[in-house]
PDB file of C-alpha atoms in Angstrom:
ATOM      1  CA  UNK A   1       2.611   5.667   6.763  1.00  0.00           C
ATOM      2  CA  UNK A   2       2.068   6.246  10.533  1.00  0.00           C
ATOM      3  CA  UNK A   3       4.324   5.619  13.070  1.00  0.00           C
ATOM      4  CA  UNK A   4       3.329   3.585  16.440  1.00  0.00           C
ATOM      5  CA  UNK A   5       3.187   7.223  18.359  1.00  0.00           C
ATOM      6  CA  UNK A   6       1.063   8.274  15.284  1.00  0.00           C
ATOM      7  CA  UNK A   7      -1.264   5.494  15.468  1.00  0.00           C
ATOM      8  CA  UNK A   8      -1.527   5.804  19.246  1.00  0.00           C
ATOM      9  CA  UNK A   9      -3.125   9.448  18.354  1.00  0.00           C
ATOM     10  CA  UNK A  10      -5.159   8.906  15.436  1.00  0.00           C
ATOM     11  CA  UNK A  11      -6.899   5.777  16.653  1.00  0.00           C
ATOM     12  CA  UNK A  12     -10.001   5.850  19.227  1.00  0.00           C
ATOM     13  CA  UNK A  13      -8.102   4.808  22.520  1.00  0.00           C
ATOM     14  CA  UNK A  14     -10.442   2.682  23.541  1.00  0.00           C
ATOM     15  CA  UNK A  15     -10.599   0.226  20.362  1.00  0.00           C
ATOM     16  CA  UNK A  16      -7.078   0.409  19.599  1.00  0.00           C
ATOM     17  CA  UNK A  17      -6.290  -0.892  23.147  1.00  0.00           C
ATOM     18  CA  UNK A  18      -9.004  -3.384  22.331  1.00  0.00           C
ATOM     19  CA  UNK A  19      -7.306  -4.638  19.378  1.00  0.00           C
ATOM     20  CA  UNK A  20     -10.011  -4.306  17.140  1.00  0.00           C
ATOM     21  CA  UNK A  21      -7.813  -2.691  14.185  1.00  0.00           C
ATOM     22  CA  UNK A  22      -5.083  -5.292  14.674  1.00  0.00           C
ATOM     23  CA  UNK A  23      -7.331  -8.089  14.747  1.00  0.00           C
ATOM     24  CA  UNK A  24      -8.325  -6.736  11.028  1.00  0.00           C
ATOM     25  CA  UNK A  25      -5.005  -7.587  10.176  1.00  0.00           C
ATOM     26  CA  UNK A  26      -4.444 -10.727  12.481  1.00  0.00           C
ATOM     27  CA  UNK A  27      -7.713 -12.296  10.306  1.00  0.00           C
ATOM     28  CA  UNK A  28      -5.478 -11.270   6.730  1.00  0.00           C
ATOM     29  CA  UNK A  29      -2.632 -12.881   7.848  1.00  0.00           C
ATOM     30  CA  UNK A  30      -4.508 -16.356   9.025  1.00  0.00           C
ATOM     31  CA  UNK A  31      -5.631 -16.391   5.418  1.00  0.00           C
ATOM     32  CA  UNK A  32      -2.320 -17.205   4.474  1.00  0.00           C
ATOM     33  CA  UNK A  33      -1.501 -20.916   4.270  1.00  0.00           C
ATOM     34  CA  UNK A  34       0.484 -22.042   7.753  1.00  0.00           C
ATOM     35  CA  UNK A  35       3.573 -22.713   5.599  1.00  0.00           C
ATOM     36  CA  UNK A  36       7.276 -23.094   7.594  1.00  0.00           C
ATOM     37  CA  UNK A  37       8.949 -20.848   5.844  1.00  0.00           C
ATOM     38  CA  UNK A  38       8.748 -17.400   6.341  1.00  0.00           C
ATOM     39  CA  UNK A  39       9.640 -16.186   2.999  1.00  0.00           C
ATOM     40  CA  UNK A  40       6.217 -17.961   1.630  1.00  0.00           C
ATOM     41  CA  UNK A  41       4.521 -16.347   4.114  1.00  0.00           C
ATOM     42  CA  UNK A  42       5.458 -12.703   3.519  1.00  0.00           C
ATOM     43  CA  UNK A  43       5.346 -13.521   0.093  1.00  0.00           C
ATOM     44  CA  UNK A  44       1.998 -14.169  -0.352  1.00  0.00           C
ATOM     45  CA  UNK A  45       0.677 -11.896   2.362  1.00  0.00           C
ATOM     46  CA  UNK A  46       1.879  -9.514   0.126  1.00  0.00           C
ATOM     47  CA  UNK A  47       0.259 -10.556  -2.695  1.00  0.00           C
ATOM     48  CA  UNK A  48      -3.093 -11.089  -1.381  1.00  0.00           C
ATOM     49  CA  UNK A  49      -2.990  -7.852  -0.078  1.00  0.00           C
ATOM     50  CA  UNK A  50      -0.102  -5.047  -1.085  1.00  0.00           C
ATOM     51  CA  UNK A  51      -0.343  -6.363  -4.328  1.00  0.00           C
ATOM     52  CA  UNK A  52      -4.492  -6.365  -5.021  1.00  0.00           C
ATOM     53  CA  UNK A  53      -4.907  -3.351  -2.989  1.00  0.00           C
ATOM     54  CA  UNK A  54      -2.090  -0.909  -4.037  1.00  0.00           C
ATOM     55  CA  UNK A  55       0.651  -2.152  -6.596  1.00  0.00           C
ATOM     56  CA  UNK A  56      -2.044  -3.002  -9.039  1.00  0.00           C
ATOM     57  CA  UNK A  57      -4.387  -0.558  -8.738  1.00  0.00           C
ATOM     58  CA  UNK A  58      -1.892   1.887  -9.255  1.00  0.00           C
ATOM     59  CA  UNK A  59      -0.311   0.389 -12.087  1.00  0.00           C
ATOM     60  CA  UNK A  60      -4.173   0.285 -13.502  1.00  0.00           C
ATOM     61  CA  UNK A  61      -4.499   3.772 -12.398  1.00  0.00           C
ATOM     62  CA  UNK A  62      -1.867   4.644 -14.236  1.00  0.00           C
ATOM     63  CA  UNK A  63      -2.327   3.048 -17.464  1.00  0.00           C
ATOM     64  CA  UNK A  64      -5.696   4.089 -17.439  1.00  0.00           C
ATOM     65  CA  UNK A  65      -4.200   7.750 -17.466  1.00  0.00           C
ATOM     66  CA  UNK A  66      -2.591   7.009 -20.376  1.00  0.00           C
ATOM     67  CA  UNK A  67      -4.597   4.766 -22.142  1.00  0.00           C
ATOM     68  CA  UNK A  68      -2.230   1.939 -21.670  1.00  0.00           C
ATOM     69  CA  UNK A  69      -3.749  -1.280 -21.739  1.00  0.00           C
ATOM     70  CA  UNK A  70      -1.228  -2.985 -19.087  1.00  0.00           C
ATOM     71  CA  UNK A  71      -0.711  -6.162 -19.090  1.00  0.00           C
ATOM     72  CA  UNK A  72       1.112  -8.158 -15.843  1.00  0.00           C
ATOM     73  CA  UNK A  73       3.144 -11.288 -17.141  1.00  0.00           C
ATOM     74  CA  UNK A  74       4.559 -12.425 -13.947  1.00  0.00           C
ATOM     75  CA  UNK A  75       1.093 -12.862 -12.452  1.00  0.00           C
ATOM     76  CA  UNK A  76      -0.059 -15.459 -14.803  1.00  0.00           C
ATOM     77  CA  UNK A  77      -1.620 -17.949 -11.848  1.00  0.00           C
ATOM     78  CA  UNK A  78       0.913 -21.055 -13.556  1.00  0.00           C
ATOM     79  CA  UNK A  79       3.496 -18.818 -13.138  1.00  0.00           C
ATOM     80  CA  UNK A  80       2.540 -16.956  -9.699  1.00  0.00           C
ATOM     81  CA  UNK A  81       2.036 -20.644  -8.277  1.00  0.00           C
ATOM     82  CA  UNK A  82       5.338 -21.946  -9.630  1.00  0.00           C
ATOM     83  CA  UNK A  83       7.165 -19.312  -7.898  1.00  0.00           C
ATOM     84  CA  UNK A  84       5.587 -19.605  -4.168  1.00  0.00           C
ATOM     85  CA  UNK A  85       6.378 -22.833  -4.387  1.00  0.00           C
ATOM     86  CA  UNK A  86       9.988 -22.721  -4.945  1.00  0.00           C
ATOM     87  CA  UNK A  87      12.714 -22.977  -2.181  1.00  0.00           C
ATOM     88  CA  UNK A  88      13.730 -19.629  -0.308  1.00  0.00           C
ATOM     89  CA  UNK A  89      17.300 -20.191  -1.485  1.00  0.00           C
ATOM     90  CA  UNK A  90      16.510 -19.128  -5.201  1.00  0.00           C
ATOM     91  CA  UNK A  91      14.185 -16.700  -4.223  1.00  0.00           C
ATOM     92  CA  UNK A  92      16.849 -14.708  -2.157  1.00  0.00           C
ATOM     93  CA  UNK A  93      20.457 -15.418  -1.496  1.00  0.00           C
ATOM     94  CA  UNK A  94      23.167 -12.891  -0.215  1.00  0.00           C
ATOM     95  CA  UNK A  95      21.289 -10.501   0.108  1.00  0.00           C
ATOM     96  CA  UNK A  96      20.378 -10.736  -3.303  1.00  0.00           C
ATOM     97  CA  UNK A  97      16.692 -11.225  -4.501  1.00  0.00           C
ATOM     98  CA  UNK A  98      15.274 -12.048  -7.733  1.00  0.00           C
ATOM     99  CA  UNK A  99      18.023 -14.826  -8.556  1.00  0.00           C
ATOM    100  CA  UNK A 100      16.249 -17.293 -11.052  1.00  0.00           C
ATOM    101  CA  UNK A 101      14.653 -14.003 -12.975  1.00  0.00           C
ATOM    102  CA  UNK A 102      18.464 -12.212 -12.936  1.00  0.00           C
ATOM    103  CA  UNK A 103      19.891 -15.316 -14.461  1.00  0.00           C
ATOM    104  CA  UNK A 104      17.442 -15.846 -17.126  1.00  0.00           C
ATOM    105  CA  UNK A 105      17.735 -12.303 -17.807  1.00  0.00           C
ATOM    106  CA  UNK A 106      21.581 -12.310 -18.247  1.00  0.00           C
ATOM    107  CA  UNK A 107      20.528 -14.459 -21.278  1.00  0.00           C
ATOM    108  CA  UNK A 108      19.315 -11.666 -23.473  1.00  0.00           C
ATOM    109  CA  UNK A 109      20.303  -8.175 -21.538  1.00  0.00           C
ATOM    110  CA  UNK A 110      23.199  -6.209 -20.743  1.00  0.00           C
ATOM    111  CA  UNK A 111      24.711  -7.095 -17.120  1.00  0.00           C
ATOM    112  CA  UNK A 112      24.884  -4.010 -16.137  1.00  0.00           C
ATOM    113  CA  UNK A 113      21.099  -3.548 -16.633  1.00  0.00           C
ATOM    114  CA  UNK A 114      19.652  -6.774 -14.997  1.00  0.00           C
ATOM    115  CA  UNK A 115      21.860  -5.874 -11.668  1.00  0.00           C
ATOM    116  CA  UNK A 116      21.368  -1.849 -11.657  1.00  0.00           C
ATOM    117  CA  UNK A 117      19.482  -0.531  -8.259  1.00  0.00           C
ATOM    118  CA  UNK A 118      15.662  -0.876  -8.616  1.00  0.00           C
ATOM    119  CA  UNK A 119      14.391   2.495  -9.301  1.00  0.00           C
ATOM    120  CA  UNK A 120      10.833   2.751  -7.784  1.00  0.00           C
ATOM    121  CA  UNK A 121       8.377   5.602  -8.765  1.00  0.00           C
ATOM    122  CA  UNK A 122       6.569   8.655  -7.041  1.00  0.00           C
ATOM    123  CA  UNK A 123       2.815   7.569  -7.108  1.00  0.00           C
ATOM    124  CA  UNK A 124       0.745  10.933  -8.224  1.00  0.00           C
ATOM    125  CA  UNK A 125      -2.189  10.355  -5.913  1.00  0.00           C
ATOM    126  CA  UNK A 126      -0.495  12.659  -3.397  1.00  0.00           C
ATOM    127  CA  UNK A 127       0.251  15.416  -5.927  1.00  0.00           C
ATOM    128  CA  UNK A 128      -3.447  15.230  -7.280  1.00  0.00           C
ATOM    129  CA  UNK A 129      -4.788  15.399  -3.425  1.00  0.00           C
ATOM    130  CA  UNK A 130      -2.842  18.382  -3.082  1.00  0.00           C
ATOM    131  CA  UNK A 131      -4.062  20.196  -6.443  1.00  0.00           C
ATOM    132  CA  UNK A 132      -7.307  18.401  -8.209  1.00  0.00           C
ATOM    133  CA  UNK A 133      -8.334  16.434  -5.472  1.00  0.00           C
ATOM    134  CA  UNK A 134      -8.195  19.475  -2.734  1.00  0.00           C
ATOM    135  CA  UNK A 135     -11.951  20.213  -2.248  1.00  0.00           C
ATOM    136  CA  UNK A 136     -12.792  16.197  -2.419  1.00  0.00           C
ATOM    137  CA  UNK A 137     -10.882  15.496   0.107  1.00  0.00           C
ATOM    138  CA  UNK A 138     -11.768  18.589   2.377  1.00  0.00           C
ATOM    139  CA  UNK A 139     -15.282  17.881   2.069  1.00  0.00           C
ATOM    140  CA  UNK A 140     -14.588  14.162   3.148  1.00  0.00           C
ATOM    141  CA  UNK A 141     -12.134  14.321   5.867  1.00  0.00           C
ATOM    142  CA  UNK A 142     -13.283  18.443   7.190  1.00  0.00           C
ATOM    143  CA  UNK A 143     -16.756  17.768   7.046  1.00  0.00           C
ATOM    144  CA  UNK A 144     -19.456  16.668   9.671  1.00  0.00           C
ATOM    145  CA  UNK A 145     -20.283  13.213   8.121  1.00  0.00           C
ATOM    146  CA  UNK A 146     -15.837  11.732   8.372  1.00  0.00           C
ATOM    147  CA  UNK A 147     -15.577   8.308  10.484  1.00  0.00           C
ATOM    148  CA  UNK A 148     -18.886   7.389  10.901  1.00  0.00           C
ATOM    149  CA  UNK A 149     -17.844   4.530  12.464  1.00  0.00           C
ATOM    150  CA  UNK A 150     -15.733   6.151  14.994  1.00  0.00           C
ATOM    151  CA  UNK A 151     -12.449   4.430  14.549  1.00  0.00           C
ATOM    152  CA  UNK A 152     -10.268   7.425  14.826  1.00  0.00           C
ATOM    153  CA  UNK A 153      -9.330  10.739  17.087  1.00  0.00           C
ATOM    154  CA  UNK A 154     -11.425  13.438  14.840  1.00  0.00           C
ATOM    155  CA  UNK A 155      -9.611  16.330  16.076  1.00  0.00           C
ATOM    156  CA  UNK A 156      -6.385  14.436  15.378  1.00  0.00           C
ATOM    157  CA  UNK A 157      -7.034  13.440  11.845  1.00  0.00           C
ATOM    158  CA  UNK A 158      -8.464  16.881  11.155  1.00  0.00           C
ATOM    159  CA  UNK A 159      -5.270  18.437  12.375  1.00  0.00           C
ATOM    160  CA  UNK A 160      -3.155  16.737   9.660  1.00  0.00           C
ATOM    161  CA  UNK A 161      -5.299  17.570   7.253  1.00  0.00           C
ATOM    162  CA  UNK A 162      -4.896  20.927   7.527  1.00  0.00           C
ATOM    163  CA  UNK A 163      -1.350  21.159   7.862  1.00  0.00           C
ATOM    164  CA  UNK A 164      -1.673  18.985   4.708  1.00  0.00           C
ATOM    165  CA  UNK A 165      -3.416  21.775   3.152  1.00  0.00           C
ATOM    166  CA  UNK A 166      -1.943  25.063   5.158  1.00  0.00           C
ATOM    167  CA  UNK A 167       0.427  27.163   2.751  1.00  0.00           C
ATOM    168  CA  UNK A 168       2.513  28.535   5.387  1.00  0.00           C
ATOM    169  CA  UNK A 169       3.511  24.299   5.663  1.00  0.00           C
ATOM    170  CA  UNK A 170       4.612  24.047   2.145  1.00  0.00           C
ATOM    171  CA  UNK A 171       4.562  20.820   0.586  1.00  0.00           C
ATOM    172  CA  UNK A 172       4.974  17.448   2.839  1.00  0.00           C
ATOM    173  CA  UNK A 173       4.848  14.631   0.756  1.00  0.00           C
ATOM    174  CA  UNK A 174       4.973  12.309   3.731  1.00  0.00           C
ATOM    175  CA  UNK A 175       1.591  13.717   5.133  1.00  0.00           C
ATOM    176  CA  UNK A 176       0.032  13.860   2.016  1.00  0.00           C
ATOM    177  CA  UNK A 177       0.404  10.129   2.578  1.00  0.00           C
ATOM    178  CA  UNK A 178      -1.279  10.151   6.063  1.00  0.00           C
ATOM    179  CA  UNK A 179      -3.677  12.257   4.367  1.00  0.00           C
ATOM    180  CA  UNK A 180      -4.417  10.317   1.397  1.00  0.00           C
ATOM    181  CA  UNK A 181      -4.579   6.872   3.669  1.00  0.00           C
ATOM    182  CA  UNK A 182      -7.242   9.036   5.581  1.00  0.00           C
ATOM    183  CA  UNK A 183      -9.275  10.154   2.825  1.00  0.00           C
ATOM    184  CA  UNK A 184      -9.551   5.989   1.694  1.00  0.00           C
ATOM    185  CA  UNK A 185     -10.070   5.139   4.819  1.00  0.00           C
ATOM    186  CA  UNK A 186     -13.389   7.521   4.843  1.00  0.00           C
ATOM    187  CA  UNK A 187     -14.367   6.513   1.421  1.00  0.00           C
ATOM    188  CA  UNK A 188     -14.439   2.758   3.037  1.00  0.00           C
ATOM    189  CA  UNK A 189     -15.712   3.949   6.007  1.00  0.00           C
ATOM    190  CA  UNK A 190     -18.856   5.237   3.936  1.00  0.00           C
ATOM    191  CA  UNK A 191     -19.520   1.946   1.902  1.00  0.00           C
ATOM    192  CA  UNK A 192     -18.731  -0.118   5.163  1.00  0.00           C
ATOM    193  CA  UNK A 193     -21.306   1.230   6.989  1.00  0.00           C
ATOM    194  CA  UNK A 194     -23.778   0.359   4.094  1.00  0.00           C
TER     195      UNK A 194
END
């Protein structure tokens, strides 16, 4: 959610020229096997990661809202294992992803419905920050005890913050994203440091 020029701001100088944040991710990505293909690679970098961390804990979120008990039938481990191992070229072809699941799909729906654009969804955490969530996250992120472990330009952070949070800004649904990866990344920072 930050750009390069962002990051160059909001992280400590000194460690970000040290590597020390990208080395973070350098260790996540040698957990992945040392496949050829780079498909298999993104692949399940993303699911040891963008899928643990935020696809699933928001679809938990979510249900959990709701009282939905949700239930994930594409990440059966037979299934999940199956499908990293299968060649690139029915993963993705032409541009086109999803091929195996499209065809067996065209079996019992509608054409028009198995190729229609994806339609993502507007997570609420954002909205909640700006409403419910306002005084949490201005007592984390404003107050004297944020970064205890000094990874980021206070003053900077602080800034966004309150822009996030200044009425004359209006609603910015891209900085509530800064602002929301901030306010995690202080909640971590407090259980890090033990």
């Amino acid at each position: 959610v930050f750009s390069d020029e962002e990051l160059v701001a909001l992280l400590r100088p000194l460690r970000y020229r040290r590597g020390e944040i990208l080395s973070l991710l350098a260790e996540r990505a040698r957990a992945v096997t040392r496949r050829r293909d780079a498909l298999r690679r993104m692949l399940e970098f993303d699911c040891r990661n963008l899928l643990v961390e935020q696809v699933l804990n928001y679809a938990d979120t979510l249900g959990m809202a709701h009282a939905l008990e949700i239930r994930s039938p594409f990440l059966d481990h037979r299934l999940v294992a199956w499908a990293l191992g299968l060649p690139a070229a029915l993963k993705v072809h032409g541009g086109e992803t999803k091929l195996l699941l499209k065809r067996l799909a065209l079996r019992h729906l509608p054409a028009e419905l198995v190729h229609r654009r994806k339609e993502g969804f507007v997570e609420p955490a954002v909205f909640w920050l700006h409403r419910e969530l306002a005084d949490f996250c201005r007592a984390h992120l404003l107050g004297a005890g944020f970064d205890p472990l000094g990874l980021v330009d206070r003053g900077y952070a602080q800034a966004l913050v309150r822009r996030f949070y200044d009425p004359a800004q209006g609603f910015d649904f891209a900085l509530g994203k800064q602002v929301w990866s901030l306010l995690l990344y202080a909640l971590w920072s407090l259980s890090a440091r033990g």
